[in-house]
mmCIF file of C-alpha atoms in Angstrom:
data_model
loop_
_atom_site.group_PDB
_atom_site.id
_atom_site.type_symbol
_atom_site.label_atom_id
_atom_site.label_comp_id
_atom_site.label_asym_id
_atom_site.label_seq_id
_atom_site.Cartn_x
_atom_site.Cartn_y
_atom_site.Cartn_z
ATOM 1 C CA MET A 12 -0.526 0.556 0.117
ATOM 2 C CA THR A 13 1.032 3.935 -0.641
ATOM 3 C CA PRO A 14 1.834 5.218 2.451
ATOM 4 C CA PHE A 15 -0.917 8.549 3.071
ATOM 5 C CA THR A 16 -2.144 10.740 5.044
ATOM 6 C CA PHE A 17 -5.656 12.248 5.651
ATOM 7 C CA SER A 18 -6.606 16.091 6.817
ATOM 8 C CA THR A 19 -10.331 16.896 7.625
ATOM 9 C CA THR A 20 -12.144 19.236 9.623
ATOM 10 C CA GLN A 21 -11.556 19.033 13.289
ATOM 11 C CA SER A 22 -15.434 18.376 14.423
ATOM 12 C CA LEU A 23 -18.737 18.405 11.863
ATOM 13 C CA ILE A 24 -22.270 18.717 13.158
ATOM 14 C CA CYS A 25 -24.828 17.239 10.371
ATOM 15 C CA GLU A 26 -27.643 17.900 12.297
ATOM 16 C CA PRO A 27 -31.159 19.842 10.259
ATOM 17 C CA GLY A 28 -31.877 22.653 13.092
ATOM 18 C CA ALA A 29 -28.207 23.109 14.062
ATOM 19 C CA SER A 30 -26.943 26.010 12.643
ATOM 20 C CA ASP A 31 -29.736 27.204 14.989
ATOM 21 C CA ARG A 32 -27.153 26.941 17.247
ATOM 22 C CA LEU A 33 -24.653 28.763 16.440
ATOM 23 C CA ALA A 34 -23.796 31.390 18.750
ATOM 24 C CA GLU A 35 -22.263 27.802 21.029
ATOM 25 C CA ILE A 36 -21.369 27.323 18.605
ATOM 26 C CA ALA A 37 -19.030 30.366 18.334
ATOM 27 C CA ALA A 38 -18.338 30.410 21.990
ATOM 28 C CA SER A 39 -17.053 27.381 22.328
ATOM 29 C CA LEU A 40 -14.126 28.441 20.396
ATOM 30 C CA GLY A 41 -14.334 31.752 23.015
ATOM 31 C CA MET A 42 -15.368 34.702 19.335
ATOM 32 C CA GLN A 43 -16.898 37.605 20.957
ATOM 33 C CA ARG A 44 -16.597 39.769 17.897
ATOM 34 C CA PRO A 45 -17.334 37.501 14.979
ATOM 35 C CA CYS A 46 -16.924 38.436 11.054
ATOM 36 C CA VAL A 47 -19.427 36.533 9.043
ATOM 37 C CA VAL A 48 -18.811 36.283 6.050
ATOM 38 C CA THR A 49 -21.411 35.449 2.912
ATOM 39 C CA ASP A 50 -23.149 36.966 0.433
ATOM 40 C CA GLY A 51 -25.698 39.081 -0.777
ATOM 41 C CA GLY A 52 -28.728 37.476 -2.151
ATOM 42 C CA LEU A 53 -28.643 35.051 0.049
ATOM 43 C CA LEU A 54 -28.717 38.376 3.109
ATOM 44 C CA GLY A 55 -31.628 39.243 1.204
ATOM 45 C CA SER A 56 -33.514 35.705 1.031
ATOM 46 C CA GLY A 57 -34.115 35.970 5.158
ATOM 47 C CA LEU A 58 -31.657 33.330 5.221
ATOM 48 C CA LEU A 59 -29.465 34.891 7.486
ATOM 49 C CA THR A 60 -31.656 36.808 9.960
ATOM 50 C CA PRO A 61 -32.841 34.415 12.823
ATOM 51 C CA VAL A 62 -28.664 33.319 12.396
ATOM 52 C CA LEU A 63 -27.234 36.809 12.990
ATOM 53 C CA ALA A 64 -29.677 36.764 15.898
ATOM 54 C CA HIS A 65 -29.102 34.513 18.106
ATOM 55 C CA LEU A 66 -25.344 35.695 17.735
ATOM 56 C CA ARG A 67 -26.385 38.726 18.938
ATOM 57 C CA ALA A 68 -28.752 37.758 21.584
ATOM 58 C CA ALA A 69 -26.146 35.809 22.960
ATOM 59 C CA GLY A 70 -23.611 38.788 23.577
ATOM 60 C CA LEU A 71 -22.207 38.701 20.803
ATOM 61 C CA THR A 72 -20.875 41.666 18.541
ATOM 62 C CA VAL A 73 -21.399 41.024 14.767
ATOM 63 C CA THR A 74 -19.165 42.087 12.023
ATOM 64 C CA LEU A 75 -21.553 41.173 8.443
ATOM 65 C CA PHE A 76 -19.885 41.022 5.289
ATOM 66 C CA SER A 77 -22.181 40.178 2.595
ATOM 67 C CA GLU A 78 -20.295 41.578 -0.480
ATOM 68 C CA VAL A 79 -19.566 37.851 -1.556
ATOM 69 C CA VAL A 80 -19.946 37.494 -5.543
ATOM 70 C CA ALA A 81 -19.578 34.274 -7.054
ATOM 71 C CA ASP A 82 -15.691 33.140 -8.207
ATOM 72 C CA PRO A 83 -14.866 36.465 -5.763
ATOM 73 C CA PRO A 84 -11.669 38.136 -7.271
ATOM 74 C CA GLU A 85 -9.090 39.585 -4.965
ATOM 75 C CA ALA A 86 -10.996 42.396 -4.366
ATOM 76 C CA VAL A 87 -13.840 41.643 -2.190
ATOM 77 C CA VAL A 88 -11.798 38.616 0.137
ATOM 78 C CA LEU A 89 -10.166 41.767 0.602
ATOM 79 C CA GLY A 90 -12.711 44.077 1.531
ATOM 80 C CA ALA A 91 -13.648 41.180 3.557
ATOM 81 C CA LEU A 92 -10.361 40.828 4.963
ATOM 82 C CA SER A 93 -10.765 44.996 6.620
ATOM 83 C CA GLN A 94 -13.992 45.160 7.364
ATOM 84 C CA ALA A 95 -13.202 42.365 10.071
ATOM 85 C CA ARG A 96 -9.856 43.883 11.486
ATOM 86 C CA ASP A 97 -12.250 47.419 11.551
ATOM 87 C CA GLY A 98 -14.354 45.386 13.433
ATOM 88 C CA ARG A 99 -11.279 43.458 15.973
ATOM 89 C CA CYS A 100 -12.681 40.493 15.185
ATOM 90 C CA ASP A 101 -12.056 37.441 17.064
ATOM 91 C CA GLY A 102 -13.131 34.519 14.952
ATOM 92 C CA VAL A 103 -14.645 34.724 10.542
ATOM 93 C CA ILE A 104 -18.080 32.241 10.130
ATOM 94 C CA GLY A 105 -18.856 31.377 6.513
ATOM 95 C CA PHE A 106 -22.149 30.857 5.540
ATOM 96 C CA GLY A 107 -23.076 29.977 2.183
ATOM 97 C CA GLY A 108 -21.426 28.308 -1.123
ATOM 98 C CA GLY A 109 -18.188 27.596 -2.013
ATOM 99 C CA SER A 110 -17.124 31.402 -2.823
ATOM 100 C CA ALA A 111 -18.322 32.346 0.671
ATOM 101 C CA MET A 112 -16.716 30.373 2.469
ATOM 102 C CA ASP A 113 -13.440 30.115 0.628
ATOM 103 C CA THR A 114 -13.246 34.106 1.575
ATOM 104 C CA ALA A 115 -13.851 33.771 5.597
ATOM 105 C CA LYS A 116 -11.076 30.305 4.796
ATOM 106 C CA LEU A 117 -9.161 33.873 3.813
ATOM 107 C CA VAL A 118 -10.274 35.592 6.190
ATOM 108 C CA ALA A 119 -9.505 34.030 9.053
ATOM 109 C CA LEU A 120 -5.691 33.663 7.888
ATOM 110 C CA LEU A 121 -4.812 36.471 7.109
ATOM 111 C CA LEU A 122 -6.613 38.588 9.725
ATOM 112 C CA ASN A 123 -3.890 36.745 12.143
ATOM 113 C CA ASN A 124 -1.381 36.258 10.328
ATOM 114 C CA GLY A 125 0.457 39.399 8.735
ATOM 115 C CA GLN A 126 0.481 38.075 5.807
ATOM 116 C CA ARG A 127 -0.484 39.811 2.246
ATOM 117 C CA LEU A 128 -3.229 37.092 -0.089
ATOM 118 C CA GLN A 129 -0.668 37.615 -3.229
ATOM 119 C CA ASP A 130 1.907 35.695 -1.058
ATOM 120 C CA VAL A 131 0.333 33.347 0.339
ATOM 121 C CA TYR A 132 -1.337 31.594 -3.494
ATOM 122 C CA GLY A 133 -0.298 27.745 -4.819
ATOM 123 C CA VAL A 134 0.414 25.771 -2.240
ATOM 124 C CA GLY A 135 1.826 25.500 1.471
ATOM 125 C CA ASN A 136 2.898 28.700 1.473
ATOM 126 C CA ALA A 137 0.247 30.325 4.333
ATOM 127 C CA GLN A 138 2.486 30.856 7.636
ATOM 128 C CA GLY A 139 1.341 31.107 11.029
ATOM 129 C CA LYS A 140 -2.416 30.293 12.210
ATOM 130 C CA ARG A 141 -5.400 31.323 11.947
ATOM 131 C CA LEU A 142 -8.302 32.831 13.831
ATOM 132 C CA PRO A 143 -11.144 30.159 14.897
ATOM 133 C CA LEU A 144 -13.692 28.991 11.794
ATOM 134 C CA ILE A 145 -16.751 27.499 11.562
ATOM 135 C CA GLN A 146 -18.217 27.072 7.702
ATOM 136 C CA VAL A 147 -22.030 26.615 7.313
ATOM 137 C CA PRO A 148 -22.530 25.711 4.052
ATOM 138 C CA THR A 149 -25.868 26.575 2.071
ATOM 139 C CA THR A 150 -25.459 24.396 -1.138
ATOM 140 C CA ALA A 151 -24.697 20.948 -1.391
ATOM 141 C CA GLY A 152 -21.810 21.005 -3.700
ATOM 142 C CA THR A 153 -18.307 22.624 -3.272
ATOM 143 C CA GLY A 154 -17.415 20.587 -0.075
ATOM 144 C CA SER A 155 -15.639 23.738 0.725
ATOM 145 C CA GLU A 156 -16.121 23.194 4.152
ATOM 146 C CA VAL A 157 -13.651 20.009 4.872
ATOM 147 C CA THR A 158 -10.841 21.145 2.255
ATOM 148 C CA PRO A 159 -7.567 23.298 2.770
ATOM 149 C CA ILE A 160 -8.191 25.450 -0.775
ATOM 150 C CA ALA A 161 -9.791 28.680 -1.399
ATOM 151 C CA ILE A 162 -9.887 29.935 -5.498
ATOM 152 C CA VAL A 163 -9.731 33.062 -5.744
ATOM 153 C CA THR A 164 -10.479 35.200 -9.520
ATOM 154 C CA THR A 165 -6.324 36.669 -9.614
ATOM 155 C CA GLY A 166 -7.183 38.693 -13.838
ATOM 156 C CA GLU A 167 -9.862 38.854 -15.490
ATOM 157 C CA THR A 168 -10.576 35.441 -16.498
ATOM 158 C CA THR A 169 -7.536 34.032 -14.012
ATOM 159 C CA LYS A 170 -7.810 31.841 -10.821
ATOM 160 C CA GLN A 171 -5.710 30.597 -8.496
ATOM 161 C CA GLY A 172 -6.037 28.707 -6.041
ATOM 162 C CA VAL A 173 -4.172 28.643 -0.732
ATOM 163 C CA VAL A 174 -3.927 25.074 -0.398
ATOM 164 C CA ALA A 175 -3.020 25.279 3.352
ATOM 165 C CA PRO A 176 -3.962 22.807 6.309
ATOM 166 C CA GLN A 177 -5.117 26.184 7.849
ATOM 167 C CA LEU A 178 -7.594 26.206 5.199
ATOM 168 C CA LEU A 179 -9.499 23.132 7.455
ATOM 169 C CA PRO A 180 -11.822 24.870 9.504
ATOM 170 C CA ASP A 181 -12.819 23.865 13.290
ATOM 171 C CA ILE A 182 -16.622 23.275 13.107
ATOM 172 C CA ALA A 183 -18.450 22.673 10.251
ATOM 173 C CA VAL A 184 -22.327 23.317 10.384
ATOM 174 C CA LEU A 185 -24.823 20.342 7.923
ATOM 175 C CA ASP A 186 -28.054 21.274 8.206
ATOM 176 C CA ALA A 187 -30.217 20.635 5.567
ATOM 177 C CA ARG A 188 -32.896 23.513 6.173
ATOM 178 C CA LEU A 189 -30.477 25.146 5.205
ATOM 179 C CA THR A 190 -30.890 24.111 1.788
ATOM 180 C CA LEU A 191 -34.340 23.373 1.992
ATOM 181 C CA GLY A 192 -35.689 25.696 -1.643
ATOM 182 C CA LEU A 193 -32.688 25.827 -3.286
ATOM 183 C CA PRO A 194 -33.634 26.959 -6.464
ATOM 184 C CA PRO A 195 -33.376 23.063 -9.255
ATOM 185 C CA ALA A 196 -30.604 24.177 -11.489
ATOM 186 C CA VAL A 197 -28.797 25.110 -9.036
ATOM 187 C CA THR A 198 -29.087 21.995 -7.222
ATOM 188 C CA ALA A 199 -28.884 20.118 -10.063
ATOM 189 C CA ALA A 200 -25.440 21.712 -11.360
ATOM 190 C CA THR A 201 -24.203 21.927 -7.349
ATOM 191 C CA GLY A 202 -25.565 18.199 -6.813
ATOM 192 C CA ILE A 203 -22.805 18.077 -10.686
ATOM 193 C CA ASP A 204 -19.495 19.500 -9.055
ATOM 194 C CA ALA A 205 -20.044 17.646 -5.529
ATOM 195 C CA MET A 206 -20.006 13.972 -7.678
ATOM 196 C CA VAL A 207 -17.156 15.348 -10.462
ATOM 197 C CA HIS A 208 -15.561 15.367 -6.984
ATOM 198 C CA ALA A 209 -16.254 11.864 -5.869
ATOM 199 C CA ILE A 210 -14.692 10.326 -9.197
ATOM 200 C CA GLU A 211 -11.944 12.471 -9.553
ATOM 201 C CA ALA A 212 -10.341 12.163 -6.350
ATOM 202 C CA TYR A 213 -11.606 8.028 -7.219
ATOM 203 C CA THR A 214 -8.922 7.804 -9.911
ATOM 204 C CA SER A 215 -6.263 10.647 -9.077
ATOM 205 C CA LYS A 216 -3.064 10.252 -10.060
ATOM 206 C CA HIS A 217 -1.239 11.423 -7.374
ATOM 207 C CA ARG A 218 -2.164 11.510 -3.598
ATOM 208 C CA LYS A 219 -5.100 8.214 -4.420
ATOM 209 C CA ASN A 220 -5.673 5.980 -0.553
ATOM 210 C CA PRO A 221 -8.338 3.769 0.825
ATOM 211 C CA TYR A 222 -9.220 6.660 3.206
ATOM 212 C CA SER A 223 -10.135 9.055 -0.081
ATOM 213 C CA ASP A 224 -11.724 5.423 -1.799
ATOM 214 C CA MET A 225 -14.098 4.919 0.704
ATOM 215 C CA LEU A 226 -15.381 8.314 0.813
ATOM 216 C CA ALA A 227 -15.415 9.174 -2.752
ATOM 217 C CA ARG A 228 -17.360 5.624 -3.279
ATOM 218 C CA GLU A 229 -19.758 6.800 0.560
ATOM 219 C CA ALA A 230 -20.865 10.195 -1.056
ATOM 220 C CA LEU A 231 -21.212 8.847 -4.526
ATOM 221 C CA HIS A 232 -23.835 6.220 -2.881
ATOM 222 C CA ARG A 233 -26.043 9.453 -1.630
ATOM 223 C CA LEU A 234 -25.020 11.927 -4.652
ATOM 224 C CA ALA A 235 -25.928 9.235 -7.266
ATOM 225 C CA ARG A 236 -29.433 8.181 -5.376
ATOM 226 C CA HIS A 237 -30.597 12.044 -4.241
ATOM 227 C CA ILE A 238 -29.833 14.182 -6.259
ATOM 228 C CA GLU A 239 -33.149 14.067 -9.024
ATOM 229 C CA ALA A 240 -35.188 13.814 -5.790
ATOM 230 C CA ALA A 241 -33.566 17.043 -4.486
ATOM 231 C CA VAL A 242 -34.056 19.250 -8.190
ATOM 232 C CA GLN A 243 -37.797 17.989 -8.759
ATOM 233 C CA THR A 244 -38.962 18.066 -4.612
ATOM 234 C CA GLY A 245 -36.744 21.445 -3.112
ATOM 235 C CA HIS A 246 -38.260 21.005 -0.001
ATOM 236 C CA ASP A 247 -37.208 16.672 0.847
ATOM 237 C CA GLU A 248 -35.106 17.842 4.015
ATOM 238 C CA GLN A 249 -33.970 13.742 3.898
ATOM 239 C CA ALA A 250 -32.730 13.991 -0.220
ATOM 240 C CA ARG A 251 -31.541 17.633 1.350
ATOM 241 C CA SER A 252 -29.959 15.380 4.088
ATOM 242 C CA GLU A 253 -28.394 12.812 1.637
ATOM 243 C CA MET A 254 -27.228 15.123 -0.575
ATOM 244 C CA LEU A 255 -25.419 18.126 1.531
ATOM 245 C CA LEU A 256 -23.226 14.618 3.676
ATOM 246 C CA GLY A 257 -22.676 13.456 0.072
ATOM 247 C CA ALA A 258 -21.035 16.874 -1.161
ATOM 248 C CA MET A 259 -18.675 16.420 2.369
ATOM 249 C CA LEU A 260 -18.091 13.413 1.766
ATOM 250 C CA ALA A 261 -16.494 14.183 -1.481
ATOM 251 C CA GLY A 262 -14.856 17.159 -0.617
ATOM 252 C CA GLN A 263 -13.289 15.176 2.535
ATOM 253 C CA ALA A 264 -11.841 12.791 -0.607
ATOM 254 C CA PHE A 265 -11.040 15.287 -3.153
ATOM 255 C CA ALA A 266 -9.556 17.623 -0.258
ATOM 256 C CA ASN A 267 -7.163 14.636 -0.212
ATOM 257 C CA ALA A 268 -6.798 13.007 -3.471
ATOM 258 C CA PRO A 269 -6.177 15.840 -5.390
ATOM 259 C CA VAL A 270 -9.256 16.909 -8.626
ATOM 260 C CA ALA A 271 -7.714 16.813 -12.035
ATOM 261 C CA ALA A 272 -8.960 17.698 -15.615
ATOM 262 C CA VAL A 273 -12.641 18.262 -15.786
ATOM 263 C CA HIS A 274 -11.867 21.587 -12.972
ATOM 264 C CA ALA A 275 -8.788 21.439 -15.341
ATOM 265 C CA LEU A 276 -11.035 22.986 -18.578
ATOM 266 C CA ALA A 277 -14.311 23.726 -16.140
ATOM 267 C CA TYR A 278 -11.728 26.394 -14.598
ATOM 268 C CA PRO A 279 -11.529 28.241 -18.075
ATOM 269 C CA LEU A 280 -15.207 28.706 -18.857
ATOM 270 C CA GLY A 281 -15.951 30.266 -15.648
ATOM 271 C CA GLY A 282 -13.129 32.060 -15.984
ATOM 272 C CA VAL A 283 -13.977 34.218 -19.885
ATOM 273 C CA TYR A 284 -17.342 33.438 -19.480
ATOM 274 C CA HIS A 285 -18.935 32.896 -15.777
ATOM 275 C CA ILE A 286 -20.083 29.817 -16.127
ATOM 276 C CA PRO A 287 -20.640 28.149 -12.077
ATOM 277 C CA HIS A 288 -18.436 26.441 -11.590
ATOM 278 C CA GLY A 289 -20.862 23.281 -10.983
ATOM 279 C CA LEU A 290 -22.355 23.529 -14.788
ATOM 280 C CA SER A 291 -18.730 24.268 -16.409
ATOM 281 C CA ASN A 292 -18.188 21.416 -14.853
ATOM 282 C CA SER A 293 -21.396 19.772 -15.930
ATOM 283 C CA LEU A 294 -20.497 20.644 -19.494
ATOM 284 C CA VAL A 295 -16.859 18.328 -19.243
ATOM 285 C CA LEU A 296 -17.605 15.624 -17.400
ATOM 286 C CA PRO A 297 -18.599 13.089 -19.917
ATOM 287 C CA HIS A 298 -16.172 14.235 -22.367
ATOM 288 C CA VAL A 299 -13.512 14.200 -19.761
ATOM 289 C CA LEU A 300 -14.382 10.810 -18.913
ATOM 290 C CA ARG A 301 -13.974 9.045 -22.386
ATOM 291 C CA PHE A 302 -10.719 11.055 -23.250
ATOM 292 C CA ASN A 303 -9.554 9.161 -19.106
ATOM 293 C CA LEU A 304 -11.539 6.016 -21.098
ATOM 294 C CA GLU A 305 -7.715 4.221 -21.517
ATOM 295 C CA SER A 306 -6.324 5.130 -18.288
ATOM 296 C CA ALA A 307 -8.577 4.627 -15.841
ATOM 297 C CA ARG A 308 -11.342 1.504 -16.551
ATOM 298 C CA HIS A 309 -11.021 0.476 -14.380
ATOM 299 C CA GLU A 310 -11.729 2.955 -11.276
ATOM 300 C CA TYR A 311 -14.830 3.621 -13.831
ATOM 301 C CA THR A 312 -15.880 -0.237 -13.686
ATOM 302 C CA GLU A 313 -15.808 -0.187 -10.303
ATOM 303 C CA LEU A 314 -18.263 3.321 -9.769
ATOM 304 C CA ALA A 315 -20.256 2.160 -12.235
ATOM 305 C CA GLY A 316 -21.739 -0.472 -9.628
ATOM 306 C CA ILE A 317 -22.576 1.809 -7.461
ATOM 307 C CA ILE A 318 -23.472 5.155 -9.993
ATOM 308 C CA LEU A 319 -25.716 3.367 -12.513
ATOM 309 C CA PRO A 320 -29.506 2.646 -10.752
ATOM 310 C CA GLN A 321 -29.338 -0.916 -11.669
ATOM 311 C CA GLN A 322 -26.346 -2.980 -13.245
ATOM 312 C CA GLU A 323 -27.463 -4.310 -16.730
ATOM 313 C CA GLY A 324 -25.709 -6.081 -19.793
ATOM 314 C CA HIS A 325 -21.927 -6.854 -19.284
ATOM 315 C CA ALA A 326 -19.129 -5.950 -17.538
ATOM 316 C CA ASP A 327 -16.822 -4.878 -19.962
ATOM 317 C CA ASP A 328 -18.788 -2.242 -20.957
ATOM 318 C CA ALA A 329 -19.397 -0.910 -17.346
ATOM 319 C CA ALA A 330 -17.427 2.299 -17.323
ATOM 320 C CA GLU A 331 -19.365 3.418 -21.079
ATOM 321 C CA ARG A 332 -22.858 3.191 -19.462
ATOM 322 C CA MET A 333 -22.024 4.880 -16.369
ATOM 323 C CA ILE A 334 -20.537 7.942 -18.417
ATOM 324 C CA ASP A 335 -24.189 7.460 -20.805
ATOM 325 C CA TYR A 336 -25.460 8.499 -17.286
ATOM 326 C CA LEU A 337 -23.948 10.789 -16.671
ATOM 327 C CA GLU A 338 -23.749 12.071 -19.594
ATOM 328 C CA GLU A 339 -27.727 11.986 -19.609
ATOM 329 C CA LEU A 340 -28.369 12.075 -16.257
ATOM 330 C CA ALA A 341 -27.010 16.269 -16.755
ATOM 331 C CA VAL A 342 -30.472 15.915 -19.301
ATOM 332 C CA ARG A 343 -33.039 15.010 -17.188
ATOM 333 C CA LEU A 344 -31.906 17.371 -14.542
ATOM 334 C CA ALA A 345 -32.893 20.317 -17.234
ATOM 335 C CA LEU A 346 -28.652 21.598 -17.317
ATOM 336 C CA PRO A 347 -27.892 22.770 -20.290
ATOM 337 C CA THR A 348 -24.985 20.377 -21.857
ATOM 338 C CA ARG A 349 -23.117 21.665 -25.444
ATOM 339 C CA LEU A 350 -21.251 25.053 -24.739
ATOM 340 C CA ARG A 351 -22.800 26.125 -27.854
ATOM 341 C CA GLU A 352 -26.513 26.575 -25.741
ATOM 342 C CA LEU A 353 -24.341 29.346 -23.503
ATOM 343 C CA ASP A 354 -23.616 30.981 -26.061
ATOM 344 C CA ILE A 355 -19.558 30.099 -26.768
ATOM 345 C CA PRO A 356 -18.927 30.184 -29.735
ATOM 346 C CA GLU A 357 -16.522 28.024 -31.904
ATOM 347 C CA SER A 358 -13.303 30.234 -31.994
ATOM 348 C CA ALA A 359 -12.666 30.642 -28.814
ATOM 349 C CA LEU A 360 -12.362 27.200 -27.749
ATOM 350 C CA GLY A 361 -8.732 27.137 -28.626
ATOM 351 C CA ARG A 362 -8.138 30.040 -26.007
ATOM 352 C CA LEU A 363 -10.350 27.646 -23.282
ATOM 353 C CA ALA A 364 -7.698 25.350 -24.543
ATOM 354 C CA ALA A 365 -4.411 27.475 -24.211
ATOM 355 C CA ASP A 366 -5.889 28.028 -20.771
ATOM 356 C CA ALA A 367 -7.249 25.090 -18.802
ATOM 357 C CA MET A 368 -3.292 24.108 -19.633
ATOM 358 C CA LEU A 369 -2.419 26.906 -17.412
ATOM 359 C CA GLN A 370 -3.700 24.617 -14.996
ATOM 360 C CA GLN A 371 -1.822 22.421 -14.301
ATOM 361 C CA ARG A 372 -1.654 22.299 -10.168
ATOM 362 C CA LEU A 373 -5.009 19.827 -11.240
ATOM 363 C CA LEU A 374 -3.627 18.533 -14.039
ATOM 364 C CA VAL A 375 -1.433 16.203 -13.160
ATOM 365 C CA ASN A 376 -3.313 14.063 -10.515
ATOM 366 C CA ASN A 377 -5.328 13.168 -13.872
ATOM 367 C CA PRO A 378 -4.842 9.947 -14.732
ATOM 368 C CA ARG A 379 -3.814 10.214 -18.243
ATOM 369 C CA GLU A 380 -1.932 12.666 -19.931
ATOM 370 C CA VAL A 381 -3.672 16.404 -20.998
ATOM 371 C CA THR A 382 -1.783 17.948 -24.412
ATOM 372 C CA GLU A 383 -3.412 21.025 -25.145
ATOM 373 C CA ALA A 384 -4.877 19.551 -28.234
ATOM 374 C CA ASP A 385 -5.965 16.815 -26.355
ATOM 375 C CA ALA A 386 -8.022 20.268 -23.967
ATOM 376 C CA LEU A 387 -9.096 21.411 -27.739
ATOM 377 C CA ALA A 388 -10.576 18.118 -28.759
ATOM 378 C CA ILE A 389 -12.538 17.797 -24.673
ATOM 379 C CA TYR A 390 -14.076 21.060 -25.756
ATOM 380 C CA LYS A 391 -15.218 20.855 -29.346
ATOM 381 C CA ALA A 392 -17.086 17.404 -27.658
ATOM 382 C CA ALA A 393 -18.878 19.564 -25.594
ATOM 383 C CA TRP A 394 -19.208 22.607 -27.807
#
């Protein structure tokens, strides 16, 4: 067996309604002046209102930063950091999707260690300790509540990642009631995102290990069986709970066995055309999997036994049937399946392929080497 290490969030609370106890949870970490990091949509929805009321009723002084946007640019991270510094915050609570949680991670780190944002880009460049950090996901997708990764938009079309063990939070609070009524399109795209995390962790070329494999299989078991119910019946608390747990398990898997070419090819779609991350993954997923077949057939066949609703036919074509099933799943979930449906011109595919090659941090994990010509062929298949 290949030696491995495994790291994750120190404590997990998985319980419908657990966010009602957020004041108690924050106080257990010594927070008196927490900074709550979220986005304007969540604030406007009223979902955060009882949480803020509970925090303030418990005597905590809350600094609220609600200006997070999808794929947060550096200016958003720096704005949140400045507001938290002005509030003399002694802890951070991320409340929302991956963008809010990633921003919260960086605020907790930079507020305490004195480094600049540009100093921590890359792998292992963060120094010192962060402030106490709680993450409360409101979508079942990114798994950011259990990953040591934060992604920042650094230019017009470019992104950089911060990968450091300090970014793992102290506590993740999984409250499925916060995801009830999430729009079908968001539920579908974030759910596919979580499935991609599990699939890519299971086939990761580097750091794949028995623990991450176990988590990836369990994540796919839950996600594949409940994603359609969660999309079709937005207030199905059981389906929502299963999706939230599945996304977290997938997050634990890929935090330790990193993602690969699906994410590498998805990033330029978000950077250039501002397509939501989960949808970007969904658009390229079947085409990357078909490209990888010659190198990952065994692993895909194993996953087919988990993902496919029923096993029919011969085992030697199970991998192909799994890929077809995932492609058909996107159609059933009413997601766009072609790049041209999102007004991406065929003439742009060359640029996307060149941009994807900049994601070597991810591409090195792919079970099959990806050249620029390969990336272009995959985009053409998705177009």
